[in-house]
């Protein structure tokens, strides 16, 4: 998964490398694996690592784009003649869209032309975009399908900032101004800022994984508090916990709000269960099995007294390969001595890969697509195991007025269909 | 009644429209710095004329007044007040609507208005400090923290830097920006020969609105509240401008300011007017306004004062004022405002949008000299008003931009949704003839932006109410210094 932060300064003298750097830090949890930053230098747009970039050049640029990419930049980064385009996900369409955008921007009514040329990608599977031009223009566009979020903020009279997440804008001491709707974009230069829209696609929706896993708890996505959404799903999990438990905990960090919700719904106390070592890593986003396990092992040292001799409910946001929950179960049962282990997953069973390439799921390793429930329960070695059902996500999504894409869960639309 | 209106822009066009709609038969003369075609036409339609003079030159204005002997002279902008035009006219015995030079100091000097508030303990005041010397100012901002840096005098609606500084990891970068902005401001004001050059003020956040009043010095008649939009660009980003639009209603309130806040605001404005007159020993006759912000610190808080009507704030009231406005101005000018009432359409709200050439406000030269055309008939058919602002008639009768906001459009309707659609439609009838792009803010008056303001107001309302209950309104910046105890505002002393 990836994330972007782009900044345009209306006034000179802003040390943009600092803002880019902290902006990227604020998006580090999104699980991108490669950081890049693009800026203007000698009449061109150049991209590179933040560490080796010349900080003076970044400030002089007046506008920068910084991003976490999925890995190899193919299909996510296009360096054109007078601009650079970054997409929210790998897409074969990117080179063509980037060319069209470049052309639109060379006219005298750039925002109007942009809207026109981007509208032709309304029905196609176009990614969302962030573009920086050698003239110092910045364009962000949320694709007509939506899927990943894009927000625009401002800092005083001095800067406009666009990002994948509200928390990145807040971390830069700026204010969130608008959650772009699917199809909405902003054209910004030092002389003009224009909101435009190519219209939302009929099947416009937000990726469920964004709310489930990718975004920070402290972000607001399309006007919905990520924390509240997670806690609400956690409350729904209460229906699937048949046995009494002494304590509810969640796999850190993502699953904590779900555990809070479950605790509130059942009355069983919520406890912190684990302490991590080193910095926070997103285990699911690691590419190899071994890397994933390393990340899991690093973040999960149990607080023994919370679990010893207890009946424990453990919540996680999703089950991909099952290896995290397997690790947790083994730890709690054998190392710590929990009496009972009930695992609750705050999303439905994953059924396949992401057709949009937003979430990098390997269909071969999705445990719930290959084993039945009782086998998974045996593999995890737990007393009970439950998933949320699609209907639950549907209900919660409706409650928040959201239309969600659940393609990887086998449901292309969850919630607010008119 | 013969009326002489001094001033050249959109606000004066709004004034002209309000004046000519009087019950009285009006003969309107306009004294303007440039040939604003809208003002010229308003004047000519009444049998009057537009006369081009330097409106900030008292002898020149007096000379015209003497030739015309108007029944009332209305001075729109602040610059003529600063230069003593109102006083010169009054000395010659003319009835004048407009603050005297001494009274207009409340707008001209940002130090004076704040000093008044502190001296008399008027609620809604912010901590500030001002500097004569560059060294002191530079040293101060090194430690100042979360502040706004401003020119110490009115500077044509520019030069303000709001530097929110609440994240230590970005503080150094911000400190450098503050320093360079202090230096720039200092040089600009030094060139004007001002005593105080730089003002540094506590930063606050919340929802802004403007409270305008008409006064004859003893009686104060409030106008409906208006919200003005200072950012140049959509989504409230980009440069500070004189205002890219405004909204007013329903009634005398705004969707995010309640009656109690309105009353508090009125009390603040009245107190300031009273103390201002005490301090200057001069009678305040004219328009006065508090540019306010609803903040968590105080609730209604003063950001700035105007010694005139706001622009484009007044424009917003053009379709909503039902009383005879000229009569009000006249009664104020004659010191007979007591008992006057203002009737405002209760069933409508209004939206103003300004349209400007690209280049405004950062590059006036780029934004100047573009021929523009307006389909006024279509705008009128929509029921909207068109106000001419920074445009002038060129040779051959063409209309050319002068670098600032070129036109304003005002539309009223029974709700914001309808008024919004009307203003957006009306904007479509204004274009340039040379292909130079014009821009306006499509977000002003939209449902989502009003909703965002409403939520922001609710956020700060919860904060100030809790401070009110605890009796700590206005208190901030309290720091415990070991050995010294609790110090209020260790950085910003109000009077130096
Ligand atoms: N103390 C403050 N805290 C936060 N924002 C502020 C503060 N002071 C000013 N601002 C912001 O800066 C804008 C302009 O400030 P101010 O009114 O002082 O400047 P000005 O140059 O006199 O403008 P104008 O003449 O158009 O009113 C305000 O509308 C407000 O948005």
mmCIF file with all atom_site columns, N, CA, C and O in Angstrom, chain A residues 10-11 13-15 18 22 152 155-158 170-171 173-175 177-178 190-195, chain B residues 160-161 163-167 169 174 176-177 231 233-236 238-240 358 366 436 439 448:
data_model
loop_
_atom_site.group_PDB
_atom_site.id
_atom_site.type_symbol
_atom_site.label_atom_id
_atom_site.label_alt_id
_atom_site.label_comp_id
_atom_site.label_asym_id
_atom_site.label_entity_id
_atom_site.label_seq_id
_atom_site.pdbx_PDB_ins_code
_atom_site.Cartn_x
_atom_site.Cartn_y
_atom_site.Cartn_z
_atom_site.occupancy
_atom_site.B_iso_or_equiv
_atom_site.pdbx_formal_charge
_atom_site.auth_seq_id
_atom_site.auth_comp_id
_atom_site.auth_asym_id
_atom_site.auth_atom_id
_atom_site.pdbx_PDB_model_num
ATOM 1   N N  . UNK A 1 10  ? 3.076   28.970 -1.041  1.00 0.00 ? 10  UNK A N  1
ATOM 2   C CA . UNK A 1 10  ? 2.769   30.209 -1.762  1.00 0.00 ? 10  UNK A CA 1
ATOM 3   C C  . UNK A 1 10  ? 3.826   31.268 -1.504  1.00 0.00 ? 10  UNK A C  1
ATOM 4   O O  . UNK A 1 10  ? 3.974   32.204 -2.270  1.00 0.00 ? 10  UNK A O  1
ATOM 5   N N  . UNK A 1 11  ? 4.502   31.111 -0.380  1.00 0.00 ? 11  UNK A N  1
ATOM 6   C CA . UNK A 1 11  ? 5.527   32.084 -0.010  1.00 0.00 ? 11  UNK A CA 1
ATOM 7   C C  . UNK A 1 11  ? 6.878   31.379 0.000   1.00 0.00 ? 11  UNK A C  1
ATOM 8   O O  . UNK A 1 11  ? 6.949   30.191 0.290   1.00 0.00 ? 11  UNK A O  1
ATOM 9   N N  . UNK A 1 13  ? 10.817  30.536 1.292   1.00 0.00 ? 13  UNK A N  1
ATOM 10  C CA . UNK A 1 13  ? 11.483  30.423 2.584   1.00 0.00 ? 13  UNK A CA 1
ATOM 11  C C  . UNK A 1 13  ? 11.066  29.240 3.432   1.00 0.00 ? 13  UNK A C  1
ATOM 12  O O  . UNK A 1 13  ? 11.544  29.087 4.549   1.00 0.00 ? 13  UNK A O  1
ATOM 13  N N  . UNK A 1 14  ? 10.190  28.412 2.922   1.00 0.00 ? 14  UNK A N  1
ATOM 14  C CA . UNK A 1 14  ? 9.781   27.236 3.704   1.00 0.00 ? 14  UNK A CA 1
ATOM 15  C C  . UNK A 1 14  ? 10.725  26.078 3.439   1.00 0.00 ? 14  UNK A C  1
ATOM 16  O O  . UNK A 1 14  ? 10.982  25.732 2.293   1.00 0.00 ? 14  UNK A O  1
ATOM 17  N N  . UNK A 1 15  ? 11.202  25.461 4.503   1.00 0.00 ? 15  UNK A N  1
ATOM 18  C CA . UNK A 1 15  ? 12.130  24.334 4.360   1.00 0.00 ? 15  UNK A CA 1
ATOM 19  C C  . UNK A 1 15  ? 11.329  23.074 4.074   1.00 0.00 ? 15  UNK A C  1
ATOM 20  O O  . UNK A 1 15  ? 10.982  22.306 4.969   1.00 0.00 ? 15  UNK A O  1
ATOM 21  N N  . UNK A 1 18  ? 11.920  19.360 5.360   1.00 0.00 ? 18  UNK A N  1
ATOM 22  C CA . UNK A 1 18  ? 11.470  18.949 6.697   1.00 0.00 ? 18  UNK A CA 1
ATOM 23  C C  . UNK A 1 18  ? 10.017  18.521 6.670   1.00 0.00 ? 18  UNK A C  1
ATOM 24  O O  . UNK A 1 18  ? 9.618   17.541 7.295   1.00 0.00 ? 18  UNK A O  1
ATOM 25  N N  . UNK A 1 22  ? 8.732   14.756 7.616   1.00 0.00 ? 22  UNK A N  1
ATOM 26  C CA . UNK A 1 22  ? 7.771   14.415 8.662   1.00 0.00 ? 22  UNK A CA 1
ATOM 27  C C  . UNK A 1 22  ? 6.456   13.917 8.071   1.00 0.00 ? 22  UNK A C  1
ATOM 28  O O  . UNK A 1 22  ? 5.783   13.066 8.660   1.00 0.00 ? 22  UNK A O  1
ATOM 29  N N  . UNK A 1 152 ? -7.256  17.391 1.303   1.00 0.00 ? 152 UNK A N  1
ATOM 30  C CA . UNK A 1 152 ? -6.518  18.617 1.039   1.00 0.00 ? 152 UNK A CA 1
ATOM 31  C C  . UNK A 1 152 ? -6.573  19.486 2.289   1.00 0.00 ? 152 UNK A C  1
ATOM 32  O O  . UNK A 1 152 ? -7.613  19.578 2.945   1.00 0.00 ? 152 UNK A O  1
ATOM 33  N N  . UNK A 1 155 ? -2.090  25.477 5.342   1.00 0.00 ? 155 UNK A N  1
ATOM 34  C CA . UNK A 1 155 ? -1.336  26.014 6.474   1.00 0.00 ? 155 UNK A CA 1
ATOM 35  C C  . UNK A 1 155 ? -1.320  27.528 6.332   1.00 0.00 ? 155 UNK A C  1
ATOM 36  O O  . UNK A 1 155 ? -0.665  28.064 5.424   1.00 0.00 ? 155 UNK A O  1
ATOM 37  N N  . UNK A 1 156 ? -2.053  28.195 7.197   1.00 0.00 ? 156 UNK A N  1
ATOM 38  C CA . UNK A 1 156 ? -2.122  29.658 7.173   1.00 0.00 ? 156 UNK A CA 1
ATOM 39  C C  . UNK A 1 156 ? -2.352  30.187 5.767   1.00 0.00 ? 156 UNK A C  1
ATOM 40  O O  . UNK A 1 156 ? -3.127  29.617 4.993   1.00 0.00 ? 156 UNK A O  1
ATOM 41  N N  . UNK A 1 157 ? -1.677  31.282 5.447   1.00 0.00 ? 157 UNK A N  1
ATOM 42  C CA . UNK A 1 157 ? -1.756  31.837 4.087   1.00 0.00 ? 157 UNK A CA 1
ATOM 43  C C  . UNK A 1 157 ? -0.615  31.284 3.244   1.00 0.00 ? 157 UNK A C  1
ATOM 44  O O  . UNK A 1 157 ? -0.367  31.739 2.139   1.00 0.00 ? 157 UNK A O  1
ATOM 45  N N  . UNK A 1 158 ? 0.100   30.290 3.792   1.00 0.00 ? 158 UNK A N  1
ATOM 46  C CA . UNK A 1 158 ? 1.394   29.927 3.233   1.00 0.00 ? 158 UNK A CA 1
ATOM 47  C C  . UNK A 1 158 ? 1.470   28.658 2.405   1.00 0.00 ? 158 UNK A C  1
ATOM 48  O O  . UNK A 1 158 ? 2.288   28.574 1.506   1.00 0.00 ? 158 UNK A O  1
ATOM 49  N N  . UNK A 1 170 ? -2.330  16.930 9.768   1.00 0.00 ? 170 UNK A N  1
ATOM 50  C CA . UNK A 1 170 ? -2.309  17.428 11.146  1.00 0.00 ? 170 UNK A CA 1
ATOM 51  C C  . UNK A 1 170 ? -0.906  17.408 11.737  1.00 0.00 ? 170 UNK A C  1
ATOM 52  O O  . UNK A 1 170 ? -0.526  18.320 12.469  1.00 0.00 ? 170 UNK A O  1
ATOM 53  N N  . UNK A 1 171 ? -0.142  16.385 11.408  1.00 0.00 ? 171 UNK A N  1
ATOM 54  C CA . UNK A 1 171 ? 1.217   16.307 11.949  1.00 0.00 ? 171 UNK A CA 1
ATOM 55  C C  . UNK A 1 171 ? 2.087   17.444 11.420  1.00 0.00 ? 171 UNK A C  1
ATOM 56  O O  . UNK A 1 171 ? 3.066   17.815 12.037  1.00 0.00 ? 171 UNK A O  1
ATOM 57  N N  . UNK A 1 173 ? 1.069   20.368 11.282  1.00 0.00 ? 173 UNK A N  1
ATOM 58  C CA . UNK A 1 173 ? 0.549   21.569 11.933  1.00 0.00 ? 173 UNK A CA 1
ATOM 59  C C  . UNK A 1 173 ? -0.435  22.326 11.036  1.00 0.00 ? 173 UNK A C  1
ATOM 60  O O  . UNK A 1 173 ? -0.682  23.510 11.232  1.00 0.00 ? 173 UNK A O  1
ATOM 61  N N  . UNK A 1 174 ? -0.953  21.630 10.035  1.00 0.00 ? 174 UNK A N  1
ATOM 62  C CA . UNK A 1 174 ? -1.865  22.286 9.086   1.00 0.00 ? 174 UNK A CA 1
ATOM 63  C C  . UNK A 1 174 ? -3.301  21.832 9.363   1.00 0.00 ? 174 UNK A C  1
ATOM 64  O O  . UNK A 1 174 ? -3.533  20.958 10.194  1.00 0.00 ? 174 UNK A O  1
ATOM 65  N N  . UNK A 1 175 ? -4.253  22.445 8.691   1.00 0.00 ? 175 UNK A N  1
ATOM 66  C CA . UNK A 1 175 ? -5.661  22.116 8.877   1.00 0.00 ? 175 UNK A CA 1
ATOM 67  C C  . UNK A 1 175 ? -6.213  21.361 7.685   1.00 0.00 ? 175 UNK A C  1
ATOM 68  O O  . UNK A 1 175 ? -5.934  21.717 6.541   1.00 0.00 ? 175 UNK A O  1
ATOM 69  N N  . UNK A 1 177 ? -8.890  20.656 5.047   1.00 0.00 ? 177 UNK A N  1
ATOM 70  C CA . UNK A 1 177 ? -9.945  21.491 4.457   1.00 0.00 ? 177 UNK A CA 1
ATOM 71  C C  . UNK A 1 177 ? -11.028 20.674 3.770   1.00 0.00 ? 177 UNK A C  1
ATOM 72  O O  . UNK A 1 177 ? -12.182 21.039 3.779   1.00 0.00 ? 177 UNK A O  1
ATOM 73  N N  . UNK A 1 178 ? -10.625 19.628 3.078   1.00 0.00 ? 178 UNK A N  1
ATOM 74  C CA . UNK A 1 178 ? -11.658 18.856 2.388   1.00 0.00 ? 178 UNK A CA 1
ATOM 75  C C  . UNK A 1 178 ? -11.191 17.432 2.081   1.00 0.00 ? 178 UNK A C  1
ATOM 76  O O  . UNK A 1 178 ? -10.067 17.218 1.655   1.00 0.00 ? 178 UNK A O  1
ATOM 77  N N  . UNK A 1 190 ? 1.111   28.682 -7.732  1.00 0.00 ? 190 UNK A N  1
ATOM 78  C CA . UNK A 1 190 ? 1.202   29.870 -6.888  1.00 0.00 ? 190 UNK A CA 1
ATOM 79  C C  . UNK A 1 190 ? 0.173   30.916 -7.290  1.00 0.00 ? 190 UNK A C  1
ATOM 80  O O  . UNK A 1 190 ? -0.123  31.827 -6.532  1.00 0.00 ? 190 UNK A O  1
ATOM 81  N N  . UNK A 1 191 ? -0.395  30.800 -8.499  1.00 0.00 ? 191 UNK A N  1
ATOM 82  C CA . UNK A 1 191 ? -1.310  31.828 -8.966  1.00 0.00 ? 191 UNK A CA 1
ATOM 83  C C  . UNK A 1 191 ? -2.767  31.425 -8.885  1.00 0.00 ? 191 UNK A C  1
ATOM 84  O O  . UNK A 1 191 ? -3.662  32.252 -9.011  1.00 0.00 ? 191 UNK A O  1
ATOM 85  N N  . UNK A 1 192 ? -3.006  30.159 -8.690  1.00 0.00 ? 192 UNK A N  1
ATOM 86  C CA . UNK A 1 192 ? -4.391  29.701 -8.732  1.00 0.00 ? 192 UNK A CA 1
ATOM 87  C C  . UNK A 1 192 ? -4.540  28.371 -8.013  1.00 0.00 ? 192 UNK A C  1
ATOM 88  O O  . UNK A 1 192 ? -3.668  27.514 -8.146  1.00 0.00 ? 192 UNK A O  1
ATOM 89  N N  . UNK A 1 193 ? -5.641  28.191 -7.331  1.00 0.00 ? 193 UNK A N  1
ATOM 90  C CA . UNK A 1 193 ? -5.976  26.869 -6.807  1.00 0.00 ? 193 UNK A CA 1
ATOM 91  C C  . UNK A 1 193 ? -7.414  26.606 -7.201  1.00 0.00 ? 193 UNK A C  1
ATOM 92  O O  . UNK A 1 193 ? -8.293  27.426 -6.932  1.00 0.00 ? 193 UNK A O  1
ATOM 93  N N  . UNK A 1 194 ? -7.670  25.510 -7.880  1.00 0.00 ? 194 UNK A N  1
ATOM 94  C CA . UNK A 1 194 ? -9.030  25.238 -8.336  1.00 0.00 ? 194 UNK A CA 1
ATOM 95  C C  . UNK A 1 194 ? -9.422  23.805 -8.011  1.00 0.00 ? 194 UNK A C  1
ATOM 96  O O  . UNK A 1 194 ? -8.684  22.864 -8.282  1.00 0.00 ? 194 UNK A O  1
ATOM 97  N N  . UNK A 1 195 ? -10.603 23.722 -7.439  1.00 0.00 ? 195 UNK A N  1
ATOM 98  C CA . UNK A 1 195 ? -11.197 22.422 -7.189  1.00 0.00 ? 195 UNK A CA 1
ATOM 99  C C  . UNK A 1 195 ? -11.923 22.033 -8.471  1.00 0.00 ? 195 UNK A C  1
ATOM 100 O O  . UNK A 1 195 ? -12.612 22.852 -9.050  1.00 0.00 ? 195 UNK A O  1
ATOM 101 N N  . UNK B 2 160 ? 0.008   39.903 6.566   1.00 0.00 ? 160 UNK B N  1
ATOM 102 C CA . UNK B 2 160 ? -0.195  39.105 7.777   1.00 0.00 ? 160 UNK B CA 1
ATOM 103 C C  . UNK B 2 160 ? 0.338   37.686 7.559   1.00 0.00 ? 160 UNK B C  1
ATOM 104 O O  . UNK B 2 160 ? 0.049   37.072 6.540   1.00 0.00 ? 160 UNK B O  1
ATOM 105 N N  . UNK B 2 161 ? 1.145   37.200 8.499   1.00 0.00 ? 161 UNK B N  1
ATOM 106 C CA . UNK B 2 161 ? 1.617   35.810 8.419   1.00 0.00 ? 161 UNK B CA 1
ATOM 107 C C  . UNK B 2 161 ? 1.119   35.071 9.648   1.00 0.00 ? 161 UNK B C  1
ATOM 108 O O  . UNK B 2 161 ? 1.454   35.422 10.776  1.00 0.00 ? 161 UNK B O  1
ATOM 109 N N  . UNK B 2 163 ? 1.529   32.001 11.638  1.00 0.00 ? 163 UNK B N  1
ATOM 110 C CA . UNK B 2 163 ? 2.514   30.918 11.715  1.00 0.00 ? 163 UNK B CA 1
ATOM 111 C C  . UNK B 2 163 ? 2.174   30.001 12.886  1.00 0.00 ? 163 UNK B C  1
ATOM 112 O O  . UNK B 2 163 ? 2.683   30.165 13.991  1.00 0.00 ? 163 UNK B O  1
ATOM 113 N N  . UNK B 2 164 ? 1.294   29.077 12.637  1.00 0.00 ? 164 UNK B N  1
ATOM 114 C CA . UNK B 2 164 ? 0.966   28.140 13.707  1.00 0.00 ? 164 UNK B CA 1
ATOM 115 C C  . UNK B 2 164 ? 2.227   27.347 14.040  1.00 0.00 ? 164 UNK B C  1
ATOM 116 O O  . UNK B 2 164 ? 2.882   26.822 13.149  1.00 0.00 ? 164 UNK B O  1
ATOM 117 N N  . UNK B 2 165 ? 2.526   27.300 15.316  1.00 0.00 ? 165 UNK B N  1
ATOM 118 C CA . UNK B 2 165 ? 3.784   26.673 15.721  1.00 0.00 ? 165 UNK B CA 1
ATOM 119 C C  . UNK B 2 165 ? 3.509   25.825 16.954  1.00 0.00 ? 165 UNK B C  1
ATOM 120 O O  . UNK B 2 165 ? 3.784   26.221 18.074  1.00 0.00 ? 165 UNK B O  1
ATOM 121 N N  . UNK B 2 166 ? 2.935   24.658 16.716  1.00 0.00 ? 166 UNK B N  1
ATOM 122 C CA . UNK B 2 166 ? 2.592   23.793 17.846  1.00 0.00 ? 166 UNK B CA 1
ATOM 123 C C  . UNK B 2 166 ? 3.285   22.440 17.755  1.00 0.00 ? 166 UNK B C  1
ATOM 124 O O  . UNK B 2 166 ? 2.922   21.513 18.445  1.00 0.00 ? 166 UNK B O  1
ATOM 125 N N  . UNK B 2 167 ? 4.242   22.321 16.831  1.00 0.00 ? 167 UNK B N  1
ATOM 126 C CA . UNK B 2 167 ? 4.973   21.057 16.715  1.00 0.00 ? 167 UNK B CA 1
ATOM 127 C C  . UNK B 2 167 ? 6.459   21.378 16.804  1.00 0.00 ? 167 UNK B C  1
ATOM 128 O O  . UNK B 2 167 ? 7.017   21.991 15.880  1.00 0.00 ? 167 UNK B O  1
ATOM 129 N N  . UNK B 2 169 ? 9.021   19.754 16.342  1.00 0.00 ? 169 UNK B N  1
ATOM 130 C CA . UNK B 2 169 ? 9.919   19.264 15.287  1.00 0.00 ? 169 UNK B CA 1
ATOM 131 C C  . UNK B 2 169 ? 9.905   20.153 14.045  1.00 0.00 ? 169 UNK B C  1
ATOM 132 O O  . UNK B 2 169 ? 10.735  19.973 13.161  1.00 0.00 ? 169 UNK B O  1
ATOM 133 N N  . UNK B 2 174 ? 9.878   27.147 11.215  1.00 0.00 ? 174 UNK B N  1
ATOM 134 C CA . UNK B 2 174 ? 8.897   28.219 11.340  1.00 0.00 ? 174 UNK B CA 1
ATOM 135 C C  . UNK B 2 174 ? 9.528   29.481 11.890  1.00 0.00 ? 174 UNK B C  1
ATOM 136 O O  . UNK B 2 174 ? 9.161   30.591 11.510  1.00 0.00 ? 174 UNK B O  1
ATOM 137 N N  . UNK B 2 176 ? 12.446  30.517 11.338  1.00 0.00 ? 176 UNK B N  1
ATOM 138 C CA . UNK B 2 176 ? 13.137  31.218 10.254  1.00 0.00 ? 176 UNK B CA 1
ATOM 139 C C  . UNK B 2 176 ? 12.148  31.991 9.375   1.00 0.00 ? 176 UNK B C  1
ATOM 140 O O  . UNK B 2 176 ? 12.427  33.088 8.923   1.00 0.00 ? 176 UNK B O  1
ATOM 141 N N  . UNK B 2 177 ? 10.991  31.402 9.158   1.00 0.00 ? 177 UNK B N  1
ATOM 142 C CA . UNK B 2 177 ? 9.978   32.101 8.364   1.00 0.00 ? 177 UNK B CA 1
ATOM 143 C C  . UNK B 2 177 ? 9.497   33.353 9.106   1.00 0.00 ? 177 UNK B C  1
ATOM 144 O O  . UNK B 2 177 ? 9.354   34.423 8.516   1.00 0.00 ? 177 UNK B O  1
ATOM 145 N N  . UNK B 2 231 ? -8.961  34.077 2.357   1.00 0.00 ? 231 UNK B N  1
ATOM 146 C CA . UNK B 2 231 ? -7.996  33.351 1.518   1.00 0.00 ? 231 UNK B CA 1
ATOM 147 C C  . UNK B 2 231 ? -8.298  33.565 0.033   1.00 0.00 ? 231 UNK B C  1
ATOM 148 O O  . UNK B 2 231 ? -9.449  33.538 -0.373  1.00 0.00 ? 231 UNK B O  1
ATOM 149 N N  . UNK B 2 233 ? -7.827  31.558 -2.400  1.00 0.00 ? 233 UNK B N  1
ATOM 150 C CA . UNK B 2 233 ? -8.216  30.408 -3.202  1.00 0.00 ? 233 UNK B CA 1
ATOM 151 C C  . UNK B 2 233 ? -9.216  29.483 -2.524  1.00 0.00 ? 233 UNK B C  1
ATOM 152 O O  . UNK B 2 233 ? -9.399  29.509 -1.319  1.00 0.00 ? 233 UNK B O  1
ATOM 153 N N  . UNK B 2 234 ? -9.779  28.640 -3.367  1.00 0.00 ? 234 UNK B N  1
ATOM 154 C CA . UNK B 2 234 ? -10.739 27.651 -2.908  1.00 0.00 ? 234 UNK B CA 1
ATOM 155 C C  . UNK B 2 234 ? -10.133 26.771 -1.830  1.00 0.00 ? 234 UNK B C  1
ATOM 156 O O  . UNK B 2 234 ? -8.923  26.560 -1.804  1.00 0.00 ? 234 UNK B O  1
ATOM 157 N N  . UNK B 2 235 ? -10.997 26.250 -0.982  1.00 0.00 ? 235 UNK B N  1
ATOM 158 C CA . UNK B 2 235 ? -10.598 25.397 0.139   1.00 0.00 ? 235 UNK B CA 1
ATOM 159 C C  . UNK B 2 235 ? -9.870  26.186 1.220   1.00 0.00 ? 235 UNK B C  1
ATOM 160 O O  . UNK B 2 235 ? -9.133  25.606 2.023   1.00 0.00 ? 235 UNK B O  1
ATOM 161 N N  . UNK B 2 236 ? -10.060 27.508 1.238   1.00 0.00 ? 236 UNK B N  1
ATOM 162 C CA . UNK B 2 236 ? -9.415  28.342 2.252   1.00 0.00 ? 236 UNK B CA 1
ATOM 163 C C  . UNK B 2 236 ? -7.910  28.176 2.264   1.00 0.00 ? 236 UNK B C  1
ATOM 164 O O  . UNK B 2 236 ? -7.304  28.002 3.322   1.00 0.00 ? 236 UNK B O  1
ATOM 165 N N  . UNK B 2 238 ? -4.073  29.621 0.467   1.00 0.00 ? 238 UNK B N  1
ATOM 166 C CA . UNK B 2 238 ? -3.416  30.667 -0.314  1.00 0.00 ? 238 UNK B CA 1
ATOM 167 C C  . UNK B 2 238 ? -3.480  32.024 0.333   1.00 0.00 ? 238 UNK B C  1
ATOM 168 O O  . UNK B 2 238 ? -3.974  32.184 1.448   1.00 0.00 ? 238 UNK B O  1
ATOM 169 N N  . UNK B 2 239 ? -2.980  32.993 -0.418  1.00 0.00 ? 239 UNK B N  1
ATOM 170 C CA . UNK B 2 239 ? -2.724  34.340 0.065   1.00 0.00 ? 239 UNK B CA 1
ATOM 171 C C  . UNK B 2 239 ? -3.878  34.998 0.798   1.00 0.00 ? 239 UNK B C  1
ATOM 172 O O  . UNK B 2 239 ? -5.044  34.758 0.498   1.00 0.00 ? 239 UNK B O  1
ATOM 173 N N  . UNK B 2 240 ? -3.480  35.916 1.669   1.00 0.00 ? 240 UNK B N  1
ATOM 174 C CA . UNK B 2 240 ? -4.425  36.814 2.310   1.00 0.00 ? 240 UNK B CA 1
ATOM 175 C C  . UNK B 2 240 ? -4.887  37.820 1.254   1.00 0.00 ? 240 UNK B C  1
ATOM 176 O O  . UNK B 2 240 ? -4.082  38.340 0.490   1.00 0.00 ? 240 UNK B O  1
ATOM 177 N N  . UNK B 2 358 ? -6.305  36.285 -12.714 1.00 0.00 ? 358 UNK B N  1
ATOM 178 C CA . UNK B 2 358 ? -5.186  35.490 -12.213 1.00 0.00 ? 358 UNK B CA 1
ATOM 179 C C  . UNK B 2 358 ? -3.967  36.396 -12.092 1.00 0.00 ? 358 UNK B C  1
ATOM 180 O O  . UNK B 2 358 ? -3.718  37.241 -12.960 1.00 0.00 ? 358 UNK B O  1
ATOM 181 N N  . UNK B 2 366 ? 0.616   41.638 -13.218 1.00 0.00 ? 366 UNK B N  1
ATOM 182 C CA . UNK B 2 366 ? 0.101   40.586 -14.099 1.00 0.00 ? 366 UNK B CA 1
ATOM 183 C C  . UNK B 2 366 ? -1.414  40.668 -14.211 1.00 0.00 ? 366 UNK B C  1
ATOM 184 O O  . UNK B 2 366 ? -1.987  40.341 -15.251 1.00 0.00 ? 366 UNK B O  1
ATOM 185 N N  . UNK B 2 436 ? -7.300  36.143 -20.831 1.00 0.00 ? 436 UNK B N  1
ATOM 186 C CA . UNK B 2 436 ? -6.636  36.065 -19.522 1.00 0.00 ? 436 UNK B CA 1
ATOM 187 C C  . UNK B 2 436 ? -7.589  35.444 -18.514 1.00 0.00 ? 436 UNK B C  1
ATOM 188 O O  . UNK B 2 436 ? -8.730  35.879 -18.397 1.00 0.00 ? 436 UNK B O  1
ATOM 189 N N  . UNK B 2 439 ? -10.636 34.328 -11.897 1.00 0.00 ? 439 UNK B N  1
ATOM 190 C CA . UNK B 2 439 ? -11.035 33.259 -10.974 1.00 0.00 ? 439 UNK B CA 1
ATOM 191 C C  . UNK B 2 439 ? -11.923 33.786 -9.865  1.00 0.00 ? 439 UNK B C  1
ATOM 192 O O  . UNK B 2 439 ? -11.892 34.955 -9.527  1.00 0.00 ? 439 UNK B O  1
ATOM 193 N N  . UNK B 2 448 ? -21.254 22.547 1.908   1.00 0.00 ? 448 UNK B N  1
ATOM 194 C CA . UNK B 2 448 ? -20.218 21.846 2.666   1.00 0.00 ? 448 UNK B CA 1
ATOM 195 C C  . UNK B 2 448 ? -19.311 22.792 3.430   1.00 0.00 ? 448 UNK B C  1
ATOM 196 O O  . UNK B 2 448 ? -18.877 22.488 4.537   1.00 0.00 ? 448 UNK B O  1
#
